PDB file of C-alpha atoms in Angstrom:
ATOM      1  CA  UNK O   1       0.424  90.519 -80.399  1.00 39.00           C
ATOM      2  CA  UNK O   2       4.223  90.398 -79.985  1.00 42.00           C
ATOM      3  CA  UNK O   3       6.160  87.476 -81.338  1.00 43.00           C
ATOM      4  CA  UNK O   4       8.153  85.382 -78.906  1.00 43.00           C
ATOM      5  CA  UNK O   5      10.667  84.109 -81.450  1.00 48.00           C
ATOM      6  CA  UNK O   6      13.332  86.190 -83.085  1.00 40.00           C
ATOM      7  CA  UNK O   7      12.715  85.876 -86.810  1.00 44.00           C
ATOM      8  CA  UNK O   8      16.023  87.493 -87.771  1.00 51.00           C
ATOM      9  CA  UNK O   9      19.342  85.836 -87.004  1.00 60.00           C
ATOM     10  CA  UNK O  10      22.359  88.142 -87.518  1.00 58.00           C
ATOM     11  CA  UNK O  11      24.776  85.257 -87.096  1.00 58.00           C
ATOM     12  CA  UNK O  12      23.338  83.395 -90.049  1.00 53.00           C
ATOM     13  CA  UNK O  13      24.497  86.242 -92.285  1.00 48.00           C
ATOM     14  CA  UNK O  14      28.043  85.453 -91.208  1.00 47.00           C
ATOM     15  CA  UNK O  15      27.767  81.740 -91.986  1.00 47.00           C
ATOM     16  CA  UNK O  16      24.714  79.471 -92.305  1.00 39.00           C
ATOM     17  CA  UNK O  17      25.779  76.563 -90.097  1.00 43.00           C
ATOM     18  CA  UNK O  18      24.023  77.296 -86.798  1.00 40.00           C
ATOM     19  CA  UNK O  19      21.582  74.390 -86.747  1.00 42.00           C
ATOM     20  CA  UNK O  20      24.264  71.907 -87.771  1.00 45.00           C
ATOM     21  CA  UNK O  21      26.768  73.121 -85.207  1.00 45.00           C
ATOM     22  CA  UNK O  22      24.184  73.291 -82.431  1.00 44.00           C
ATOM     23  CA  UNK O  23      23.658  69.564 -82.756  1.00 45.00           C
ATOM     24  CA  UNK O  24      27.254  68.962 -81.708  1.00 49.00           C
ATOM     25  CA  UNK O  25      27.521  71.540 -78.937  1.00 47.00           C
ATOM     26  CA  UNK O  26      29.042  69.042 -76.478  1.00 46.00           C
ATOM     27  CA  UNK O  27      31.870  68.256 -78.904  1.00 52.00           C
ATOM     28  CA  UNK O  28      32.574  71.947 -79.405  1.00 51.00           C
ATOM     29  CA  UNK O  29      33.922  72.169 -75.851  1.00 49.00           C
ATOM     30  CA  UNK O  30      36.910  70.075 -76.911  1.00 53.00           C
ATOM     31  CA  UNK O  31      37.519  71.739 -80.280  1.00 52.00           C
ATOM     32  CA  UNK O  32      40.779  73.715 -80.523  1.00 53.00           C
ATOM     33  CA  UNK O  33      40.111  77.387 -81.348  1.00 48.00           C
ATOM     34  CA  UNK O  34      41.946  77.157 -84.677  1.00 50.00           C
ATOM     35  CA  UNK O  35      39.416  74.594 -85.924  1.00 50.00           C
ATOM     36  CA  UNK O  36      36.393  76.881 -85.447  1.00 48.00           C
ATOM     37  CA  UNK O  37      35.430  78.415 -88.765  1.00 50.00           C
ATOM     38  CA  UNK O  38      32.226  80.421 -88.233  1.00 67.00           C
ATOM     39  CA  UNK O  39      30.848  82.977 -85.802  1.00 77.00           C
ATOM     40  CA  UNK O  40      27.923  81.027 -84.380  1.00 79.00           C
ATOM     41  CA  UNK O  41      30.121  77.987 -83.764  1.00 82.00           C
ATOM     42  CA  UNK O  42      32.712  80.141 -82.033  1.00 86.00           C
ATOM     43  CA  UNK O  43      30.172  81.947 -79.837  1.00 91.00           C
ATOM     44  CA  UNK O  44      28.581  78.658 -78.806  1.00 91.00           C
ATOM     45  CA  UNK O  45      31.988  77.217 -77.996  1.00 92.00           C
ATOM     46  CA  UNK O  46      33.075  80.282 -76.024  1.00 95.00           C
ATOM     47  CA  UNK O  47      29.839  80.327 -74.017  1.00 96.00           C
ATOM     48  CA  UNK O  48      30.105  76.610 -73.302  1.00 95.00           C
ATOM     49  CA  UNK O  49      33.652  77.007 -72.060  1.00 96.00           C
ATOM     50  CA  UNK O  50      32.660  79.984 -69.931  1.00 97.00           C
ATOM     51  CA  UNK O  51      30.006  77.784 -68.324  1.00 97.00           C
ATOM     52  CA  UNK O  52      32.545  75.067 -67.625  1.00 97.00           C
ATOM     53  CA  UNK O  53      35.079  77.598 -66.320  1.00 98.00           C
ATOM     54  CA  UNK O  54      32.478  79.170 -64.035  1.00 98.00           C
ATOM     55  CA  UNK O  55      31.523  75.789 -62.578  1.00 97.00           C
ATOM     56  CA  UNK O  56      35.129  74.801 -61.889  1.00 98.00           C
ATOM     57  CA  UNK O  57      35.891  78.139 -60.248  1.00 98.00           C
ATOM     58  CA  UNK O  58      32.856  77.886 -58.010  1.00 96.00           C
ATOM     59  CA  UNK O  59      33.928  74.418 -56.872  1.00 96.00           C
ATOM     60  CA  UNK O  60      37.460  75.713 -56.355  1.00 96.00           C
ATOM     61  CA  UNK O  61      36.218  78.318 -53.890  1.00 95.00           C
ATOM     62  CA  UNK O  62      35.001  75.440 -51.729  1.00 94.00           C
ATOM     63  CA  UNK O  63      37.700  72.833 -52.350  1.00 93.00           C
ATOM     64  CA  UNK O  64      40.559  73.855 -54.672  1.00 93.00           C
ATOM     65  CA  UNK O  65      41.978  71.071 -56.845  1.00 95.00           C
ATOM     66  CA  UNK O  66      45.324  71.839 -58.564  1.00 95.00           C
ATOM     67  CA  UNK O  67      44.386  69.787 -61.628  1.00 96.00           C
ATOM     68  CA  UNK O  68      41.046  71.540 -61.964  1.00 97.00           C
ATOM     69  CA  UNK O  69      42.761  74.912 -61.636  1.00 96.00           C
ATOM     70  CA  UNK O  70      45.077  73.951 -64.499  1.00 97.00           C
ATOM     71  CA  UNK O  71      42.000  73.077 -66.527  1.00 97.00           C
ATOM     72  CA  UNK O  72      40.676  76.559 -65.744  1.00 98.00           C
ATOM     73  CA  UNK O  73      43.875  78.068 -67.147  1.00 97.00           C
ATOM     74  CA  UNK O  74      43.487  76.009 -70.315  1.00 97.00           C
ATOM     75  CA  UNK O  75      39.870  77.079 -70.785  1.00 97.00           C
ATOM     76  CA  UNK O  76      40.720  80.735 -70.178  1.00 97.00           C
ATOM     77  CA  UNK O  77      43.519  80.644 -72.749  1.00 96.00           C
ATOM     78  CA  UNK O  78      41.265  79.032 -75.351  1.00 95.00           C
ATOM     79  CA  UNK O  79      38.612  81.692 -74.760  1.00 96.00           C
ATOM     80  CA  UNK O  80      41.232  84.400 -75.384  1.00 95.00           C
ATOM     81  CA  UNK O  81      42.475  82.632 -78.514  1.00 93.00           C
ATOM     82  CA  UNK O  82      38.960  82.189 -79.873  1.00 92.00           C
ATOM     83  CA  UNK O  83      38.140  85.874 -79.405  1.00 92.00           C
ATOM     84  CA  UNK O  84      41.163  86.881 -81.443  1.00 89.00           C
ATOM     85  CA  UNK O  85      40.274  84.464 -84.216  1.00 86.00           C
ATOM     86  CA  UNK O  86      36.589  85.363 -84.438  1.00 86.00           C
ATOM     87  CA  UNK O  87      37.076  89.120 -84.213  1.00 84.00           C
ATOM     88  CA  UNK O  88      39.903  89.037 -86.736  1.00 80.00           C
ATOM     89  CA  UNK O  89      37.781  87.021 -89.146  1.00 75.00           C
ATOM     90  CA  UNK O  90      34.873  89.461 -88.864  1.00 73.00           C
ATOM     91  CA  UNK O  91      37.086  92.493 -89.422  1.00 69.00           C
ATOM     92  CA  UNK O  92      39.120  91.045 -92.302  1.00 68.00           C
ATOM     93  CA  UNK O  93      36.409  88.963 -93.982  1.00 61.00           C
ATOM     94  CA  UNK O  94      32.996  90.574 -93.293  1.00 52.00           C
ATOM     95  CA  UNK O  95      31.316  88.652 -96.147  1.00 55.00           C
ATOM     96  CA  UNK O  96      27.709  89.814 -96.484  1.00 49.00           C
ATOM     97  CA  UNK O  97      27.608  91.434 -93.046  1.00 49.00           C
ATOM     98  CA  UNK O  98      28.475  95.117 -93.182  1.00 54.00           C
ATOM     99  CA  UNK O  99      27.519  98.457 -91.713  1.00 60.00           C
ATOM    100  CA  UNK O 100      25.512  98.690 -88.511  1.00 69.00           C
ATOM    101  CA  UNK O 101      25.021  94.932 -88.191  1.00 70.00           C
ATOM    102  CA  UNK O 102      28.741  94.252 -88.365  1.00 72.00           C
ATOM    103  CA  UNK O 103      29.344  96.958 -85.745  1.00 75.00           C
ATOM    104  CA  UNK O 104      27.095  94.987 -83.388  1.00 79.00           C
ATOM    105  CA  UNK O 105      28.228  91.409 -83.934  1.00 82.00           C
ATOM    106  CA  UNK O 106      31.932  92.244 -84.156  1.00 84.00           C
ATOM    107  CA  UNK O 107      31.816  93.101 -80.439  1.00 90.00           C
ATOM    108  CA  UNK O 108      30.308  89.790 -79.303  1.00 93.00           C
ATOM    109  CA  UNK O 109      33.535  87.736 -79.128  1.00 94.00           C
ATOM    110  CA  UNK O 110      35.131  90.565 -77.138  1.00 95.00           C
ATOM    111  CA  UNK O 111      32.198  90.710 -74.731  1.00 97.00           C
ATOM    112  CA  UNK O 112      32.522  86.978 -74.061  1.00 97.00           C
ATOM    113  CA  UNK O 113      36.272  87.336 -73.603  1.00 97.00           C
ATOM    114  CA  UNK O 114      35.642  90.037 -70.993  1.00 98.00           C
ATOM    115  CA  UNK O 115      33.310  87.659 -69.175  1.00 98.00           C
ATOM    116  CA  UNK O 116      36.248  85.257 -69.129  1.00 98.00           C
ATOM    117  CA  UNK O 117      38.546  88.003 -67.830  1.00 98.00           C
ATOM    118  CA  UNK O 118      36.278  88.571 -64.835  1.00 98.00           C
ATOM    119  CA  UNK O 119      36.099  84.833 -64.173  1.00 98.00           C
ATOM    120  CA  UNK O 120      39.910  84.742 -64.285  1.00 98.00           C
ATOM    121  CA  UNK O 121      39.920  87.420 -61.608  1.00 98.00           C
ATOM    122  CA  UNK O 122      37.853  85.106 -59.412  1.00 98.00           C
ATOM    123  CA  UNK O 123      40.213  82.249 -60.307  1.00 98.00           C
ATOM    124  CA  UNK O 124      43.023  84.378 -58.886  1.00 98.00           C
ATOM    125  CA  UNK O 125      40.954  84.776 -55.711  1.00 97.00           C
ATOM    126  CA  UNK O 126      40.630  80.975 -55.514  1.00 97.00           C
ATOM    127  CA  UNK O 127      44.400  80.581 -55.668  1.00 97.00           C
ATOM    128  CA  UNK O 128      45.107  83.292 -53.089  1.00 96.00           C
ATOM    129  CA  UNK O 129      42.413  81.959 -50.766  1.00 95.00           C
ATOM    130  CA  UNK O 130      43.847  78.441 -50.969  1.00 95.00           C
ATOM    131  CA  UNK O 131      47.503  79.433 -50.770  1.00 95.00           C
ATOM    132  CA  UNK O 132      47.091  81.692 -47.752  1.00 94.00           C
ATOM    133  CA  UNK O 133      44.261  79.802 -46.056  1.00 93.00           C
ATOM    134  CA  UNK O 134      41.886  82.763 -46.067  1.00 93.00           C
ATOM    135  CA  UNK O 135      38.536  81.746 -44.558  1.00 91.00           C
ATOM    136  CA  UNK O 136      35.140  82.989 -45.717  1.00 93.00           C
ATOM    137  CA  UNK O 137      32.175  82.906 -43.350  1.00 91.00           C
ATOM    138  CA  UNK O 138      29.260  80.579 -44.047  1.00 92.00           C
ATOM    139  CA  UNK O 139      27.163  83.647 -44.804  1.00 93.00           C
ATOM    140  CA  UNK O 140      29.690  84.942 -47.341  1.00 94.00           C
ATOM    141  CA  UNK O 141      29.879  81.535 -49.049  1.00 95.00           C
ATOM    142  CA  UNK O 142      26.079  81.350 -49.214  1.00 96.00           C
ATOM    143  CA  UNK O 143      25.952  84.807 -50.839  1.00 97.00           C
ATOM    144  CA  UNK O 144      28.634  83.852 -53.358  1.00 97.00           C
ATOM    145  CA  UNK O 145      26.720  80.659 -54.126  1.00 97.00           C
ATOM    146  CA  UNK O 146      23.497  82.547 -54.761  1.00 97.00           C
ATOM    147  CA  UNK O 147      25.241  85.000 -57.075  1.00 97.00           C
ATOM    148  CA  UNK O 148      26.976  82.198 -58.982  1.00 97.00           C
ATOM    149  CA  UNK O 149      23.640  80.375 -59.385  1.00 97.00           C
ATOM    150  CA  UNK O 150      22.074  83.400 -61.032  1.00 98.00           C
ATOM    151  CA  UNK O 151      25.126  84.136 -63.173  1.00 98.00           C
ATOM    152  CA  UNK O 152      25.255  80.510 -64.351  1.00 97.00           C
ATOM    153  CA  UNK O 153      21.572  80.699 -65.272  1.00 97.00           C
ATOM    154  CA  UNK O 154      22.340  83.806 -67.322  1.00 97.00           C
ATOM    155  CA  UNK O 155      25.105  81.995 -69.200  1.00 97.00           C
ATOM    156  CA  UNK O 156      22.843  79.033 -69.931  1.00 96.00           C
ATOM    157  CA  UNK O 157      20.083  81.336 -71.149  1.00 96.00           C
ATOM    158  CA  UNK O 158      22.472  83.277 -73.368  1.00 96.00           C
ATOM    159  CA  UNK O 159      23.763  80.054 -74.895  1.00 94.00           C
ATOM    160  CA  UNK O 160      20.165  79.011 -75.542  1.00 92.00           C
ATOM    161  CA  UNK O 161      19.428  82.402 -77.137  1.00 91.00           C
ATOM    162  CA  UNK O 162      22.194  81.746 -79.659  1.00 87.00           C
ATOM    163  CA  UNK O 163      20.316  78.579 -80.609  1.00 84.00           C
ATOM    164  CA  UNK O 164      16.679  79.692 -80.416  1.00 82.00           C
ATOM    165  CA  UNK O 165      16.746  83.513 -80.872  1.00 79.00           C
ATOM    166  CA  UNK O 166      13.901  83.654 -78.354  1.00 87.00           C
ATOM    167  CA  UNK O 167      12.861  87.225 -77.514  1.00 90.00           C
ATOM    168  CA  UNK O 168      11.326  86.347 -74.144  1.00 93.00           C
ATOM    169  CA  UNK O 169      14.590  84.688 -73.139  1.00 94.00           C
ATOM    170  CA  UNK O 170      16.538  87.804 -74.098  1.00 94.00           C
ATOM    171  CA  UNK O 171      14.256  89.909 -71.922  1.00 95.00           C
ATOM    172  CA  UNK O 172      14.773  87.425 -69.088  1.00 97.00           C
ATOM    173  CA  UNK O 173      18.550  87.883 -69.353  1.00 97.00           C
ATOM    174  CA  UNK O 174      18.134  91.642 -68.916  1.00 97.00           C
ATOM    175  CA  UNK O 175      16.101  91.015 -65.766  1.00 97.00           C
ATOM    176  CA  UNK O 176      18.721  88.571 -64.497  1.00 97.00           C
ATOM    177  CA  UNK O 177      21.484  91.115 -65.040  1.00 97.00           C
ATOM    178  CA  UNK O 178      19.531  93.672 -63.029  1.00 97.00           C
ATOM    179  CA  UNK O 179      19.072  91.110 -60.273  1.00 98.00           C
ATOM    180  CA  UNK O 180      22.803  90.305 -60.209  1.00 98.00           C
ATOM    181  CA  UNK O 181      23.497  94.004 -59.671  1.00 97.00           C
ATOM    182  CA  UNK O 182      20.891  94.219 -56.919  1.00 97.00           C
ATOM    183  CA  UNK O 183      22.269  91.164 -55.134  1.00 97.00           C
ATOM    184  CA  UNK O 184      25.840  92.420 -55.419  1.00 97.00           C
ATOM    185  CA  UNK O 185      24.815  95.674 -53.739  1.00 96.00           C
ATOM    186  CA  UNK O 186      22.800  93.839 -51.076  1.00 96.00           C
ATOM    187  CA  UNK O 187      25.702  91.497 -50.315  1.00 96.00           C
ATOM    188  CA  UNK O 188      28.125  94.417 -50.209  1.00 95.00           C
ATOM    189  CA  UNK O 189      26.045  96.049 -47.472  1.00 94.00           C
ATOM    190  CA  UNK O 190      25.790  92.872 -45.400  1.00 93.00           C
ATOM    191  CA  UNK O 191      29.526  92.349 -45.888  1.00 93.00           C
ATOM    192  CA  UNK O 192      30.232  95.836 -44.542  1.00 92.00           C
ATOM    193  CA  UNK O 193      28.272  94.928 -41.401  1.00 89.00           C
ATOM    194  CA  UNK O 194      30.327  91.743 -40.941  1.00 89.00           C
ATOM    195  CA  UNK O 195      33.540  93.705 -41.413  1.00 89.00           C
ATOM    196  CA  UNK O 196      32.574  96.361 -38.856  1.00 89.00           C
ATOM    197  CA  UNK O 197      31.453  93.709 -36.380  1.00 84.00           C
ATOM    198  CA  UNK O 198      34.762  91.864 -36.672  1.00 82.00           C
ATOM    199  CA  UNK O 199      33.405  88.748 -38.402  1.00 82.00           C
ATOM    200  CA  UNK O 200      35.509  89.325 -41.533  1.00 84.00           C
ATOM    201  CA  UNK O 201      39.211  90.087 -41.851  1.00 86.00           C
ATOM    202  CA  UNK O 202      40.320  92.961 -44.107  1.00 87.00           C
ATOM    203  CA  UNK O 203      42.206  90.505 -46.336  1.00 88.00           C
ATOM    204  CA  UNK O 204      39.187  88.240 -46.769  1.00 92.00           C
ATOM    205  CA  UNK O 205      37.172  91.386 -47.414  1.00 93.00           C
ATOM    206  CA  UNK O 206      39.164  92.362 -50.503  1.00 94.00           C
ATOM    207  CA  UNK O 207      38.832  88.860 -51.941  1.00 96.00           C
ATOM    208  CA  UNK O 208      35.100  88.762 -51.321  1.00 96.00           C
ATOM    209  CA  UNK O 209      34.614  92.179 -52.944  1.00 96.00           C
ATOM    210  CA  UNK O 210      36.622  91.033 -55.970  1.00 97.00           C
ATOM    211  CA  UNK O 211      34.136  88.188 -56.479  1.00 98.00           C
ATOM    212  CA  UNK O 212      31.127  90.486 -56.176  1.00 98.00           C
ATOM    213  CA  UNK O 213      32.557  93.035 -58.615  1.00 98.00           C
ATOM    214  CA  UNK O 214      33.688  90.388 -61.092  1.00 98.00           C
ATOM    215  CA  UNK O 215      30.307  88.643 -61.305  1.00 98.00           C
ATOM    216  CA  UNK O 216      28.467  91.965 -61.515  1.00 97.00           C
ATOM    217  CA  UNK O 217      30.609  93.205 -64.412  1.00 98.00           C
ATOM    218  CA  UNK O 218      30.543  89.841 -66.194  1.00 98.00           C
ATOM    219  CA  UNK O 219      26.738  90.003 -66.083  1.00 98.00           C
ATOM    220  CA  UNK O 220      26.847  93.492 -67.612  1.00 98.00           C
ATOM    221  CA  UNK O 221      28.590  92.112 -70.710  1.00 97.00           C
ATOM    222  CA  UNK O 222      25.918  89.427 -71.117  1.00 97.00           C
ATOM    223  CA  UNK O 223      23.314  92.140 -70.756  1.00 97.00           C
ATOM    224  CA  UNK O 224      24.922  94.348 -73.401  1.00 96.00           C
ATOM    225  CA  UNK O 225      24.906  91.534 -75.954  1.00 95.00           C
ATOM    226  CA  UNK O 226      21.293  90.687 -75.146  1.00 95.00           C
ATOM    227  CA  UNK O 227      20.258  94.344 -75.487  1.00 94.00           C
ATOM    228  CA  UNK O 228      21.937  94.463 -78.890  1.00 91.00           C
ATOM    229  CA  UNK O 229      20.079  91.342 -80.035  1.00 88.00           C
ATOM    230  CA  UNK O 230      16.792  92.794 -78.840  1.00 88.00           C
ATOM    231  CA  UNK O 231      17.395  95.965 -80.848  1.00 85.00           C
ATOM    232  CA  UNK O 232      18.062  93.887 -83.940  1.00 80.00           C
ATOM    233  CA  UNK O 233      14.882  91.963 -83.257  1.00 70.00           C
ATOM    234  CA  UNK O 234      12.746  95.071 -82.940  1.00 63.00           C
ATOM    235  CA  UNK O 235      14.241  96.535 -86.105  1.00 59.00           C
ATOM    236  CA  UNK O 236      13.561  93.445 -88.203  1.00 55.00           C
ATOM    237  CA  UNK O 237      10.340  92.239 -86.570  1.00 54.00           C
ATOM    238  CA  UNK O 238       7.385  92.356 -88.926  1.00 47.00           C
ATOM    239  CA  UNK O 239       3.940  93.304 -87.542  1.00 50.00           C
ATOM    240  CA  UNK O 240       1.677  90.351 -86.754  1.00 45.00           C
TER     241      UNK O 240
END
C-alpha cells in the first residue's frame, strides 16, 4: 500500500522551523523580505503573496482600482526581493543540504518568482485594457475566470503541500497543471472562432492570448516543483 503522506521534508534540512512558521502564515504576508530567515518561511510567504496578487489581478480585469494595482506592484517587488534573498542564502550558506537535494530546492524560489513574472504580464494587460478601454466578450471573461479558478486552486494546493507534504496533493497538482494546459488550448480555439467571426478585435485578441499563455506557463512552474517533490518522496519513501 502506498503512503499518502510525504515522510521526508527537504525544507527541514535547510532550517527546522516549518511547523512554527506555518502557524503564523497570515502574518507572513506582511513581513518584509529582509526579515525572512529560512527557506520554508520564504516559500510560504512567496506563495501567499502570489495568491493575493493573483486575486487582485483577477478583480482588476473586471474593475481596475488604481490603489489595488499599486498593491500589486508592491507584492510583485517583494516576491522578486524574496527570491534573491532565498536563492542567495541557499547558494552561499547550504548548511546540511548539499548535492542533488540542493540542486532541487535551490530552484524553488526562482520557480515562484517566474510565477510572479507571468502574473505581472497579466497585470500589464489589466492596465492596458483599462487605459485604452479594450472590451472582452462575456465568453472571454468566463473563460478567463475558469482558468483563474483552477490556477488559484493550484496555488492553494501547493501552499498546503509545503505544510503537509501530502503525496496525493502533489499528484493532484500535476493533474491540475495538465488541465490548465488543456483549457488554455480549448479557449485558444474558441477565441480563434470569435476572431474570425468578428466578435473580437485584433487588439483585444493579443491581450486575451497573453492571459492564456501567462497562466499556462505559470502552472508549468508549479508543476515542475511538484514533480521534483514527488521524486524526492519516491526516493526516500520506505516500503510499508
